[in-house]
mmCIF file of C-alpha atoms in Angstrom:
data_model
loop_
_atom_site.group_PDB
_atom_site.id
_atom_site.type_symbol
_atom_site.label_atom_id
_atom_site.label_comp_id
_atom_site.label_asym_id
_atom_site.label_seq_id
_atom_site.Cartn_x
_atom_site.Cartn_y
_atom_site.Cartn_z
ATOM 1 C CA UNK A 1 65.041 -124.430 -244.112
ATOM 2 C CA UNK A 2 66.103 -126.676 -246.921
ATOM 3 C CA UNK A 3 63.854 -130.012 -247.287
ATOM 4 C CA UNK A 4 65.250 -133.361 -247.939
ATOM 5 C CA UNK A 5 63.024 -136.283 -249.062
ATOM 6 C CA UNK A 6 63.342 -139.367 -247.416
ATOM 7 C CA UNK A 7 61.356 -142.431 -247.319
ATOM 8 C CA UNK A 8 58.402 -142.412 -244.288
ATOM 9 C CA UNK A 9 56.592 -145.888 -243.457
ATOM 10 C CA UNK A 10 53.667 -146.432 -245.267
ATOM 11 C CA UNK A 11 50.979 -148.624 -243.752
ATOM 12 C CA UNK A 12 47.254 -149.224 -245.608
ATOM 13 C CA UNK A 13 44.533 -149.342 -243.561
ATOM 14 C CA UNK A 14 42.652 -152.599 -244.581
ATOM 15 C CA UNK A 15 39.627 -151.904 -247.033
ATOM 16 C CA UNK A 16 36.919 -153.504 -244.546
ATOM 17 C CA UNK A 17 38.585 -151.818 -241.587
ATOM 18 C CA UNK A 18 38.175 -148.643 -243.326
ATOM 19 C CA UNK A 19 34.629 -149.065 -244.088
ATOM 20 C CA UNK A 20 33.784 -150.302 -240.616
ATOM 21 C CA UNK A 21 35.435 -147.114 -239.230
ATOM 22 C CA UNK A 22 33.350 -145.330 -241.731
ATOM 23 C CA UNK A 23 30.466 -147.123 -241.272
ATOM 24 C CA UNK A 24 30.598 -146.743 -237.581
ATOM 25 C CA UNK A 25 30.839 -142.897 -237.116
ATOM 26 C CA UNK A 26 27.809 -142.394 -239.417
ATOM 27 C CA UNK A 27 25.995 -144.992 -237.196
ATOM 28 C CA UNK A 28 26.950 -142.596 -234.252
ATOM 29 C CA UNK A 29 25.715 -139.909 -236.014
ATOM 30 C CA UNK A 30 22.967 -140.993 -236.356
ATOM 31 C CA UNK A 31 22.084 -142.361 -232.899
ATOM 32 C CA UNK A 32 22.858 -138.821 -231.887
ATOM 33 C CA UNK A 33 20.550 -137.464 -234.351
ATOM 34 C CA UNK A 34 19.574 -133.699 -233.299
ATOM 35 C CA UNK A 35 21.162 -133.353 -229.865
ATOM 36 C CA UNK A 36 22.652 -130.403 -228.896
ATOM 37 C CA UNK A 37 26.443 -129.814 -228.962
ATOM 38 C CA UNK A 38 27.440 -133.089 -231.028
ATOM 39 C CA UNK A 39 29.063 -130.435 -233.369
ATOM 40 C CA UNK A 40 31.297 -128.952 -230.543
ATOM 41 C CA UNK A 41 31.733 -132.892 -230.117
ATOM 42 C CA UNK A 42 31.579 -132.200 -226.135
ATOM 43 C CA UNK A 43 27.875 -134.455 -226.280
ATOM 44 C CA UNK A 44 28.438 -136.605 -223.183
ATOM 45 C CA UNK A 45 26.214 -138.904 -225.296
ATOM 46 C CA UNK A 46 28.821 -139.158 -228.064
ATOM 47 C CA UNK A 47 31.709 -139.283 -225.405
ATOM 48 C CA UNK A 48 29.976 -142.648 -224.084
ATOM 49 C CA UNK A 49 29.608 -143.888 -227.564
ATOM 50 C CA UNK A 50 33.440 -143.610 -228.690
ATOM 51 C CA UNK A 51 33.934 -145.516 -225.363
ATOM 52 C CA UNK A 52 31.296 -148.124 -225.353
ATOM 53 C CA UNK A 53 31.905 -148.230 -229.449
ATOM 54 C CA UNK A 54 35.229 -148.297 -230.371
ATOM 55 C CA UNK A 55 35.757 -151.974 -229.256
ATOM 56 C CA UNK A 56 34.001 -153.104 -232.244
ATOM 57 C CA UNK A 57 36.315 -152.571 -234.618
ATOM 58 C CA UNK A 58 38.429 -154.885 -236.069
ATOM 59 C CA UNK A 59 41.825 -155.772 -234.624
ATOM 60 C CA UNK A 60 43.671 -154.459 -238.037
ATOM 61 C CA UNK A 61 42.614 -150.992 -236.627
ATOM 62 C CA UNK A 62 44.635 -150.995 -233.605
ATOM 63 C CA UNK A 63 47.049 -152.034 -235.200
ATOM 64 C CA UNK A 64 47.682 -149.258 -238.583
ATOM 65 C CA UNK A 65 47.568 -146.852 -235.728
ATOM 66 C CA UNK A 66 50.171 -147.783 -233.093
ATOM 67 C CA UNK A 67 52.548 -145.276 -232.343
ATOM 68 C CA UNK A 68 55.078 -144.971 -234.997
ATOM 69 C CA UNK A 69 58.274 -148.180 -235.448
ATOM 70 C CA UNK A 70 60.989 -146.776 -237.011
ATOM 71 C CA UNK A 71 63.694 -144.176 -235.943
ATOM 72 C CA UNK A 72 61.590 -141.233 -238.484
ATOM 73 C CA UNK A 73 59.162 -141.275 -235.332
ATOM 74 C CA UNK A 74 56.355 -140.678 -238.041
ATOM 75 C CA UNK A 75 53.726 -143.055 -239.928
ATOM 76 C CA UNK A 76 51.984 -142.106 -242.881
ATOM 77 C CA UNK A 77 48.509 -144.547 -242.680
ATOM 78 C CA UNK A 78 46.652 -144.827 -245.905
ATOM 79 C CA UNK A 79 42.536 -146.340 -247.044
ATOM 80 C CA UNK A 80 40.095 -144.046 -244.682
ATOM 81 C CA UNK A 81 37.596 -143.255 -246.879
ATOM 82 C CA UNK A 82 36.858 -139.500 -248.028
ATOM 83 C CA UNK A 83 34.546 -138.150 -250.255
ATOM 84 C CA UNK A 84 35.380 -134.204 -251.356
ATOM 85 C CA UNK A 85 32.040 -133.266 -252.011
ATOM 86 C CA UNK A 86 30.902 -134.642 -248.126
ATOM 87 C CA UNK A 87 32.447 -131.617 -246.883
ATOM 88 C CA UNK A 88 31.545 -128.119 -248.801
ATOM 89 C CA UNK A 89 33.697 -125.774 -249.236
ATOM 90 C CA UNK A 90 36.910 -125.380 -246.966
ATOM 91 C CA UNK A 91 35.929 -123.181 -243.669
ATOM 92 C CA UNK A 92 37.525 -120.031 -243.529
ATOM 93 C CA UNK A 93 38.432 -120.761 -240.043
ATOM 94 C CA UNK A 94 38.591 -122.877 -237.184
ATOM 95 C CA UNK A 95 35.541 -121.712 -235.643
ATOM 96 C CA UNK A 96 33.191 -121.299 -239.485
ATOM 97 C CA UNK A 97 34.884 -125.641 -239.227
ATOM 98 C CA UNK A 98 32.935 -126.016 -235.527
ATOM 99 C CA UNK A 99 29.871 -124.307 -236.981
ATOM 100 C CA UNK A 100 29.502 -125.637 -240.319
ATOM 101 C CA UNK A 101 30.350 -129.092 -238.971
ATOM 102 C CA UNK A 102 26.127 -129.231 -238.000
ATOM 103 C CA UNK A 103 25.566 -128.598 -241.220
ATOM 104 C CA UNK A 104 23.049 -131.197 -242.502
ATOM 105 C CA UNK A 105 23.811 -130.846 -246.455
ATOM 106 C CA UNK A 106 27.322 -131.286 -245.827
ATOM 107 C CA UNK A 107 27.815 -134.465 -242.923
ATOM 108 C CA UNK A 108 31.269 -135.712 -244.369
ATOM 109 C CA UNK A 109 33.027 -132.898 -241.757
ATOM 110 C CA UNK A 110 31.157 -134.355 -238.356
ATOM 111 C CA UNK A 111 31.668 -137.921 -239.682
ATOM 112 C CA UNK A 112 34.980 -137.522 -239.818
ATOM 113 C CA UNK A 113 35.547 -135.754 -236.358
ATOM 114 C CA UNK A 114 33.731 -139.164 -235.098
ATOM 115 C CA UNK A 115 35.981 -140.982 -236.735
ATOM 116 C CA UNK A 116 38.776 -139.984 -235.342
ATOM 117 C CA UNK A 117 37.780 -140.183 -232.121
ATOM 118 C CA UNK A 118 37.280 -143.751 -233.073
ATOM 119 C CA UNK A 119 40.873 -144.156 -234.449
ATOM 120 C CA UNK A 120 42.441 -142.163 -231.387
ATOM 121 C CA UNK A 121 40.734 -144.057 -229.004
ATOM 122 C CA UNK A 122 42.095 -147.309 -230.508
ATOM 123 C CA UNK A 123 45.787 -146.126 -230.168
ATOM 124 C CA UNK A 124 45.116 -144.283 -226.663
ATOM 125 C CA UNK A 125 43.300 -141.626 -225.139
ATOM 126 C CA UNK A 126 42.311 -138.961 -227.039
ATOM 127 C CA UNK A 127 42.092 -135.081 -225.032
ATOM 128 C CA UNK A 128 41.866 -131.538 -226.323
ATOM 129 C CA UNK A 129 43.052 -128.227 -224.864
ATOM 130 C CA UNK A 130 40.663 -125.755 -223.299
ATOM 131 C CA UNK A 131 41.917 -122.993 -224.054
ATOM 132 C CA UNK A 132 42.602 -124.010 -228.060
ATOM 133 C CA UNK A 133 39.812 -123.975 -230.229
ATOM 134 C CA UNK A 134 37.395 -123.999 -227.143
ATOM 135 C CA UNK A 135 37.960 -127.360 -225.790
ATOM 136 C CA UNK A 136 37.642 -129.109 -229.038
ATOM 137 C CA UNK A 137 38.792 -132.739 -229.414
ATOM 138 C CA UNK A 138 39.437 -132.486 -232.981
ATOM 139 C CA UNK A 139 40.983 -129.210 -234.041
ATOM 140 C CA UNK A 140 40.438 -128.160 -237.599
ATOM 141 C CA UNK A 141 43.780 -126.759 -239.165
ATOM 142 C CA UNK A 142 42.901 -124.544 -242.232
ATOM 143 C CA UNK A 143 44.576 -120.602 -243.257
ATOM 144 C CA UNK A 144 42.998 -117.786 -241.965
ATOM 145 C CA UNK A 145 43.119 -114.701 -243.361
ATOM 146 C CA UNK A 146 45.374 -112.416 -241.568
ATOM 147 C CA UNK A 147 47.052 -114.838 -239.688
ATOM 148 C CA UNK A 148 49.276 -115.627 -242.801
ATOM 149 C CA UNK A 149 52.865 -115.225 -241.334
ATOM 150 C CA UNK A 150 52.204 -116.297 -237.718
ATOM 151 C CA UNK A 151 53.338 -119.656 -236.365
ATOM 152 C CA UNK A 152 50.366 -121.266 -235.989
ATOM 153 C CA UNK A 153 48.338 -124.124 -237.735
ATOM 154 C CA UNK A 154 45.847 -121.006 -239.369
ATOM 155 C CA UNK A 155 49.032 -119.272 -240.947
ATOM 156 C CA UNK A 156 50.183 -119.847 -244.964
ATOM 157 C CA UNK A 157 52.657 -118.029 -246.752
ATOM 158 C CA UNK A 158 55.700 -118.729 -243.873
ATOM 159 C CA UNK A 159 57.509 -121.688 -242.881
ATOM 160 C CA UNK A 160 55.797 -123.058 -240.083
ATOM 161 C CA UNK A 161 58.772 -124.298 -238.090
ATOM 162 C CA UNK A 162 59.406 -127.340 -236.837
ATOM 163 C CA UNK A 163 57.470 -127.771 -233.297
ATOM 164 C CA UNK A 164 57.304 -130.289 -230.713
ATOM 165 C CA UNK A 165 53.187 -130.235 -230.278
ATOM 166 C CA UNK A 166 52.798 -127.891 -227.056
ATOM 167 C CA UNK A 167 56.094 -128.215 -225.620
ATOM 168 C CA UNK A 168 55.393 -125.766 -223.298
ATOM 169 C CA UNK A 169 53.372 -127.885 -220.688
ATOM 170 C CA UNK A 170 54.120 -131.271 -219.374
ATOM 171 C CA UNK A 171 50.543 -132.968 -220.158
ATOM 172 C CA UNK A 172 51.678 -132.531 -224.023
ATOM 173 C CA UNK A 173 50.355 -135.151 -226.580
ATOM 174 C CA UNK A 174 52.643 -138.565 -227.018
ATOM 175 C CA UNK A 175 51.237 -139.265 -230.548
ATOM 176 C CA UNK A 176 49.313 -136.763 -232.644
ATOM 177 C CA UNK A 177 47.650 -137.838 -235.504
ATOM 178 C CA UNK A 178 46.266 -135.782 -238.186
ATOM 179 C CA UNK A 179 43.875 -136.585 -240.958
ATOM 180 C CA UNK A 180 43.986 -135.185 -244.410
ATOM 181 C CA UNK A 181 40.205 -133.767 -245.529
ATOM 182 C CA UNK A 182 41.452 -131.930 -248.874
ATOM 183 C CA UNK A 183 44.931 -131.311 -250.168
ATOM 184 C CA UNK A 184 45.164 -130.003 -253.621
ATOM 185 C CA UNK A 185 48.438 -128.027 -253.550
ATOM 186 C CA UNK A 186 49.754 -131.048 -252.527
ATOM 187 C CA UNK A 187 51.509 -128.836 -249.355
ATOM 188 C CA UNK A 188 54.182 -131.075 -247.777
ATOM 189 C CA UNK A 189 53.816 -131.832 -243.574
ATOM 190 C CA UNK A 190 57.374 -131.837 -242.018
ATOM 191 C CA UNK A 191 58.645 -134.591 -239.994
ATOM 192 C CA UNK A 192 62.510 -134.782 -238.186
ATOM 193 C CA UNK A 193 63.341 -137.140 -235.370
ATOM 194 C CA UNK A 194 65.996 -136.656 -232.855
ATOM 195 C CA UNK A 195 66.470 -140.333 -233.272
ATOM 196 C CA UNK A 196 68.080 -139.015 -236.667
ATOM 197 C CA UNK A 197 70.193 -136.639 -236.078
ATOM 198 C CA UNK A 198 73.775 -136.513 -235.328
ATOM 199 C CA UNK A 199 75.699 -134.255 -233.038
ATOM 200 C CA UNK A 200 78.819 -134.160 -231.145
ATOM 201 C CA UNK A 201 78.893 -135.278 -227.306
ATOM 202 C CA UNK A 202 79.743 -131.511 -226.309
ATOM 203 C CA UNK A 203 76.560 -130.204 -227.934
ATOM 204 C CA UNK A 204 74.013 -133.491 -226.606
ATOM 205 C CA UNK A 205 75.537 -132.351 -223.406
ATOM 206 C CA UNK A 206 74.291 -128.739 -223.795
ATOM 207 C CA UNK A 207 70.898 -129.103 -224.548
ATOM 208 C CA UNK A 208 70.202 -131.921 -221.063
ATOM 209 C CA UNK A 209 70.991 -128.755 -219.322
ATOM 210 C CA UNK A 210 67.741 -126.715 -218.678
ATOM 211 C CA UNK A 211 68.447 -122.979 -219.671
ATOM 212 C CA UNK A 212 65.303 -121.622 -220.962
ATOM 213 C CA UNK A 213 61.242 -121.609 -221.178
ATOM 214 C CA UNK A 214 59.320 -122.667 -223.875
ATOM 215 C CA UNK A 215 56.520 -120.113 -224.169
ATOM 216 C CA UNK A 216 52.615 -121.012 -224.985
ATOM 217 C CA UNK A 217 51.733 -120.543 -228.933
ATOM 218 C CA UNK A 218 49.789 -118.082 -230.235
ATOM 219 C CA UNK A 219 46.600 -120.416 -230.603
ATOM 220 C CA UNK A 220 46.432 -120.356 -226.844
ATOM 221 C CA UNK A 221 46.609 -116.283 -226.603
ATOM 222 C CA UNK A 222 49.000 -114.049 -225.080
ATOM 223 C CA UNK A 223 50.222 -112.150 -221.704
ATOM 224 C CA UNK A 224 51.192 -115.092 -219.853
ATOM 225 C CA UNK A 225 51.964 -114.694 -216.116
ATOM 226 C CA UNK A 226 52.879 -117.217 -214.435
ATOM 227 C CA UNK A 227 56.614 -118.067 -213.776
ATOM 228 C CA UNK A 228 58.382 -119.561 -217.309
ATOM 229 C CA UNK A 229 60.870 -122.443 -215.893
ATOM 230 C CA UNK A 230 63.852 -123.299 -218.008
ATOM 231 C CA UNK A 231 63.668 -126.520 -219.608
ATOM 232 C CA UNK A 232 66.082 -129.016 -221.234
ATOM 233 C CA UNK A 233 65.965 -129.530 -224.840
ATOM 234 C CA UNK A 234 66.778 -133.253 -225.361
ATOM 235 C CA UNK A 235 67.100 -135.974 -222.354
ATOM 236 C CA UNK A 236 67.948 -139.448 -222.075
ATOM 237 C CA UNK A 237 66.538 -142.138 -219.915
ATOM 238 C CA UNK A 238 68.010 -145.503 -218.692
ATOM 239 C CA UNK A 239 68.121 -146.565 -222.362
ATOM 240 C CA UNK A 240 69.685 -144.133 -223.670
ATOM 241 C CA UNK A 241 66.713 -143.325 -225.468
ATOM 242 C CA UNK A 242 66.149 -139.193 -226.303
ATOM 243 C CA UNK A 243 62.945 -137.582 -225.918
ATOM 244 C CA UNK A 244 62.380 -134.081 -227.492
ATOM 245 C CA UNK A 245 60.947 -130.358 -226.461
ATOM 246 C CA UNK A 246 61.829 -128.289 -228.992
ATOM 247 C CA UNK A 247 59.924 -124.948 -230.420
ATOM 248 C CA UNK A 248 62.527 -122.077 -231.457
ATOM 249 C CA UNK A 249 59.713 -119.909 -232.349
ATOM 250 C CA UNK A 250 58.486 -119.704 -228.844
ATOM 251 C CA UNK A 251 61.912 -120.216 -226.968
ATOM 252 C CA UNK A 252 63.479 -116.743 -226.035
ATOM 253 C CA UNK A 253 67.085 -118.154 -227.514
ATOM 254 C CA UNK A 254 68.904 -114.556 -226.888
ATOM 255 C CA UNK A 255 68.833 -115.401 -223.035
ATOM 256 C CA UNK A 256 70.934 -118.333 -223.486
ATOM 257 C CA UNK A 257 74.400 -118.681 -223.600
ATOM 258 C CA UNK A 258 76.401 -118.739 -226.630
ATOM 259 C CA UNK A 259 77.425 -122.381 -226.104
ATOM 260 C CA UNK A 260 73.509 -123.363 -225.942
ATOM 261 C CA UNK A 261 72.467 -121.122 -228.768
ATOM 262 C CA UNK A 262 75.398 -122.821 -231.312
ATOM 263 C CA UNK A 263 74.273 -126.421 -230.077
ATOM 264 C CA UNK A 264 70.358 -125.442 -230.093
ATOM 265 C CA UNK A 265 71.572 -124.403 -234.004
ATOM 266 C CA UNK A 266 73.136 -127.274 -234.853
ATOM 267 C CA UNK A 267 69.783 -129.297 -233.668
ATOM 268 C CA UNK A 268 67.944 -127.066 -235.836
ATOM 269 C CA UNK A 269 70.357 -127.852 -238.922
ATOM 270 C CA UNK A 270 70.002 -131.724 -238.312
ATOM 271 C CA UNK A 271 66.440 -131.419 -238.334
ATOM 272 C CA UNK A 272 66.571 -129.979 -242.020
ATOM 273 C CA UNK A 273 68.875 -132.618 -242.997
ATOM 274 C CA UNK A 274 67.207 -135.351 -241.793
ATOM 275 C CA UNK A 275 63.521 -133.965 -242.977
ATOM 276 C CA UNK A 276 60.720 -135.971 -244.602
ATOM 277 C CA UNK A 277 57.708 -133.949 -245.999
ATOM 278 C CA UNK A 278 54.975 -136.089 -246.867
ATOM 279 C CA UNK A 279 52.233 -134.326 -248.484
ATOM 280 C CA UNK A 280 48.774 -135.871 -247.333
ATOM 281 C CA UNK A 281 46.442 -136.992 -249.737
ATOM 282 C CA UNK A 282 42.338 -136.727 -248.829
ATOM 283 C CA UNK A 283 42.210 -139.837 -246.416
ATOM 284 C CA UNK A 284 45.641 -140.008 -245.422
ATOM 285 C CA UNK A 285 46.388 -139.729 -241.660
ATOM 286 C CA UNK A 286 49.625 -138.902 -240.542
ATOM 287 C CA UNK A 287 50.870 -140.280 -236.842
ATOM 288 C CA UNK A 288 53.626 -138.404 -235.781
ATOM 289 C CA UNK A 289 55.619 -139.760 -232.053
ATOM 290 C CA UNK A 290 55.320 -136.054 -230.364
ATOM 291 C CA UNK A 291 58.233 -137.202 -228.423
ATOM 292 C CA UNK A 292 60.911 -137.628 -230.900
ATOM 293 C CA UNK A 293 59.628 -135.800 -233.629
ATOM 294 C CA UNK A 294 59.060 -132.371 -234.563
ATOM 295 C CA UNK A 295 56.300 -131.467 -237.306
ATOM 296 C CA UNK A 296 56.256 -128.170 -239.503
ATOM 297 C CA UNK A 297 54.710 -127.319 -242.881
ATOM 298 C CA UNK A 298 56.282 -125.327 -246.001
ATOM 299 C CA UNK A 299 54.676 -122.395 -247.448
ATOM 300 C CA UNK A 300 52.172 -121.903 -249.199
ATOM 301 C CA UNK A 301 49.715 -119.320 -250.781
ATOM 302 C CA UNK A 302 46.587 -119.669 -249.731
ATOM 303 C CA UNK A 303 43.035 -118.568 -252.145
ATOM 304 C CA UNK A 304 40.307 -118.645 -249.386
ATOM 305 C CA UNK A 305 38.085 -119.394 -251.753
ATOM 306 C CA UNK A 306 37.216 -122.758 -250.155
ATOM 307 C CA UNK A 307 39.214 -125.213 -251.642
ATOM 308 C CA UNK A 308 42.432 -124.750 -249.419
ATOM 309 C CA UNK A 309 44.733 -126.874 -247.308
ATOM 310 C CA UNK A 310 42.514 -128.856 -244.850
ATOM 311 C CA UNK A 311 43.453 -130.847 -242.004
ATOM 312 C CA UNK A 312 42.383 -132.540 -238.579
ATOM 313 C CA UNK A 313 44.396 -132.923 -235.844
ATOM 314 C CA UNK A 314 43.936 -134.729 -232.886
ATOM 315 C CA UNK A 315 46.219 -135.339 -229.198
ATOM 316 C CA UNK A 316 46.748 -138.619 -227.886
ATOM 317 C CA UNK A 317 47.828 -139.330 -224.840
ATOM 318 C CA UNK A 318 49.410 -143.011 -224.172
ATOM 319 C CA UNK A 319 48.597 -143.792 -221.112
ATOM 320 C CA UNK A 320 51.861 -146.589 -220.476
ATOM 321 C CA UNK A 321 54.248 -143.888 -221.751
ATOM 322 C CA UNK A 322 55.685 -141.693 -218.361
ATOM 323 C CA UNK A 323 58.045 -138.604 -218.766
ATOM 324 C CA UNK A 324 60.495 -137.485 -216.361
ATOM 325 C CA UNK A 325 59.369 -136.723 -212.519
ATOM 326 C CA UNK A 326 60.738 -133.400 -212.552
ATOM 327 C CA UNK A 327 57.654 -132.475 -214.676
ATOM 328 C CA UNK A 328 55.251 -132.789 -212.268
ATOM 329 C CA UNK A 329 56.547 -128.885 -210.604
ATOM 330 C CA UNK A 330 55.497 -126.999 -214.194
ATOM 331 C CA UNK A 331 52.602 -124.859 -214.115
ATOM 332 C CA UNK A 332 51.317 -125.070 -217.895
ATOM 333 C CA UNK A 333 50.938 -121.630 -217.907
ATOM 334 C CA UNK A 334 47.230 -122.198 -216.674
ATOM 335 C CA UNK A 335 46.546 -124.251 -219.604
ATOM 336 C CA UNK A 336 43.344 -127.169 -218.840
ATOM 337 C CA UNK A 337 43.837 -130.082 -220.740
ATOM 338 C CA UNK A 338 40.609 -131.942 -221.557
ATOM 339 C CA UNK A 339 40.518 -135.542 -221.342
ATOM 340 C CA UNK A 340 37.243 -137.311 -221.048
ATOM 341 C CA UNK A 341 38.944 -140.638 -221.648
ATOM 342 C CA UNK A 342 40.974 -141.031 -218.932
ATOM 343 C CA UNK A 343 40.540 -143.763 -216.298
ATOM 344 C CA UNK A 344 38.983 -142.934 -213.288
ATOM 345 C CA UNK A 345 42.435 -144.624 -211.616
ATOM 346 C CA UNK A 346 44.652 -143.213 -213.424
ATOM 347 C CA UNK A 347 43.879 -139.135 -212.771
ATOM 348 C CA UNK A 348 47.568 -137.866 -213.141
ATOM 349 C CA UNK A 349 48.653 -136.196 -216.066
ATOM 350 C CA UNK A 350 51.576 -137.380 -217.563
ATOM 351 C CA UNK A 351 53.110 -137.854 -213.675
ATOM 352 C CA UNK A 352 52.300 -134.340 -212.662
ATOM 353 C CA UNK A 353 50.674 -132.694 -210.170
ATOM 354 C CA UNK A 354 47.397 -132.474 -211.264
ATOM 355 C CA UNK A 355 44.473 -129.722 -210.257
ATOM 356 C CA UNK A 356 41.331 -131.710 -211.149
ATOM 357 C CA UNK A 357 38.320 -131.141 -212.020
ATOM 358 C CA UNK A 358 35.040 -132.191 -213.994
ATOM 359 C CA UNK A 359 32.752 -130.798 -216.219
ATOM 360 C CA UNK A 360 29.904 -131.770 -218.580
ATOM 361 C CA UNK A 361 32.970 -132.134 -220.720
ATOM 362 C CA UNK A 362 35.059 -134.922 -219.113
ATOM 363 C CA UNK A 363 37.597 -134.722 -216.774
ATOM 364 C CA UNK A 364 40.031 -131.400 -216.974
ATOM 365 C CA UNK A 365 43.572 -131.400 -215.637
ATOM 366 C CA UNK A 366 46.212 -128.832 -214.870
ATOM 367 C CA UNK A 367 49.188 -129.903 -214.022
#
């Protein structure tokens, strides 16, 4: 993959607004005290605090985390204060990150988790997946030994192929928020938008035809035995605006006809041509419009010495957006959405059919 550097939209979170976010996050942590399960972000008291108090933040916060406004489909938001000394070593994997967030010697990780939930709630409805990182609403993205070459956030030495986040699922995020804890090697995240590609009409037509499925990535496990429906890669709404579902690492392209494979290959080449490659610095957020942009990561050499790259991620649903009605028939491979901030009057995940349940963590849905 050839990385071409282009300008990308940048926004500044005003200093006062940034301080307000971190101060509110710290206050919420103090109010919760030593309540159980706070470190997993499933505590109903924590979720209630997020819901009730996000409205206390300045209007500038909501303005900063609105969806990307340019064709690139991605925005870097600067200004969130992060002090490396508050975090301790980069965890060895996401499980360790979840456990160590409760360490009173290093409160930065839990504070940032709470801050991200506040920011995500200002942007829309943060949610998680029951089958990914034990349902955590905030995921920790760190290199893990033994996973260097797989196509997941735990990899390092291989290119993380650009992809739509959770492309296999009808309830995938509209907006993805990544926050940088540390990135000493300036490892770049790649972002490419379907709005910036140029393809022949014949290729676009081929890519709109449901041809092959997209399977869940390895972070959800293996051995899925549900039917795998064929999906379109690109489709257009009434305003001729394109939406994308793209994940070549988990798409059985060998099962497609030559014309589709050729069109898909040209789309892949276009994503490389228009690629933006921001290397996030501590305290920077990357907002990715998951409906139009794909993201990945360049390879790097992990040291596993506590200094490696460490990002946090949250999925966000934008209730004002609706997806194709045809997605309502998808089974989602049994993967459930944990959506504690979903309004009780709007339980349908992205116009999908639902099998709704409620547990101590909030609403759980399975399109």
